[in-house]
Each structure stands twice: as C-alpha cells, then as structure tokens.
XYZ file of C-alpha atoms in Angstrom:
74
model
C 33.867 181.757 111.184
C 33.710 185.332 112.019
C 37.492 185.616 110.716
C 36.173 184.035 107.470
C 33.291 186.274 107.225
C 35.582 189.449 107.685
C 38.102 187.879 105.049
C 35.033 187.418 103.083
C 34.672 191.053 102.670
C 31.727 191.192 105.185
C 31.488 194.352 107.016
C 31.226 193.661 111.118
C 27.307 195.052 111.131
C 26.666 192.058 108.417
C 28.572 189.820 110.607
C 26.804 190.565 113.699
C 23.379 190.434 111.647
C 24.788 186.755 110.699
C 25.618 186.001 114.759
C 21.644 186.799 115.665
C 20.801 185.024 112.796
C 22.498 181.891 114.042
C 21.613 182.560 117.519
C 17.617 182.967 116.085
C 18.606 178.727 114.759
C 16.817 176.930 112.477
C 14.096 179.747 111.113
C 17.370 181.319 109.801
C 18.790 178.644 107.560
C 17.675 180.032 104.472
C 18.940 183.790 105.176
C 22.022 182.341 106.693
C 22.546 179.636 103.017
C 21.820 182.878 101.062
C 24.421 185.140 102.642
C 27.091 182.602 102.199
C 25.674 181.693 98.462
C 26.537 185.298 97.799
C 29.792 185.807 100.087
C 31.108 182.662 97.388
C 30.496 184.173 94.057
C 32.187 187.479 95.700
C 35.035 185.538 96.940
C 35.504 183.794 93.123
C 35.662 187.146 91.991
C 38.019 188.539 93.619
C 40.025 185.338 93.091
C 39.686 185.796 89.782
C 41.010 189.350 89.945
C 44.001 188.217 91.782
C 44.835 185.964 89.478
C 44.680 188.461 86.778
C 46.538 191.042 88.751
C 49.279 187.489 89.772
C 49.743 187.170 86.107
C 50.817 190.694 85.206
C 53.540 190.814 88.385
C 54.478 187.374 87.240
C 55.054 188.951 83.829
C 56.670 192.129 84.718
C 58.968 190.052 86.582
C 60.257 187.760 83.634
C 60.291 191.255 82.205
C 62.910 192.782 84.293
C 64.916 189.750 84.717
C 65.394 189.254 81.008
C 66.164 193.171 80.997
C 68.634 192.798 84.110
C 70.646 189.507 81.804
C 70.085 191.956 78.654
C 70.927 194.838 80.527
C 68.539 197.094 78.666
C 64.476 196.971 78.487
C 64.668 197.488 74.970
C-alpha cells in the first residue's frame, strides 16, 4: 500500500501520517476513507492528462511516419 500511496503522488510525511492513522484503527476510518477519496480524483486526473499527452505522441507519430513514406512533412 505504501508503494501505491507514493505512486499516488503522496509525499512520505502524508504516508507516514496515513501509517499512525492505521495503527490509531478504527477512530481513523473516516480520515483514512477521505485521504483515499481525494488520492482517486487526483489519480483520474492525471490519467486524464496522460491520455491527453498519449494522444498527441500517438499523433506526432502517424505524423512522422506518413512524412518518412512521403519523405517530406509538407
């Protein structure tokens, strides 16, 4: 989980906050359901992004490929 977390784009004093938190148990469910509410809708964003940022490379490469056949850009 802690490998998920960093992925996550959790910095390691967040992560350690979430280790006490889960060490702390049950009175933390609600802190620890929040943080990983909000580490989602981060993680679908920068998804999203990547897709975004997949679909222009994915582009530029049909683009060079057709200019490699053509053997000219224009």
């Amino acid at each position: 989980i802690i490998e998920c977390l960093k992925k996550s784009g959790l910095t390691l004093s967040e992560i350690k906050d979430y280790i006490y938190m889960a060490i702390r148990g049950d009175e933390t469910i609600d802190e620890r359901l929040h943080l990983f509410l909000e580490q989602r809708e981060i993680v679908k964003q920068k998804i999203a992004e990547l897709q975004k940022t997949l679909e222009v490379v994915e582009f530029k490469c049909w683009y060079y490929e057709t200019a490699k056949k053509e053997g000219t850009v224009s």
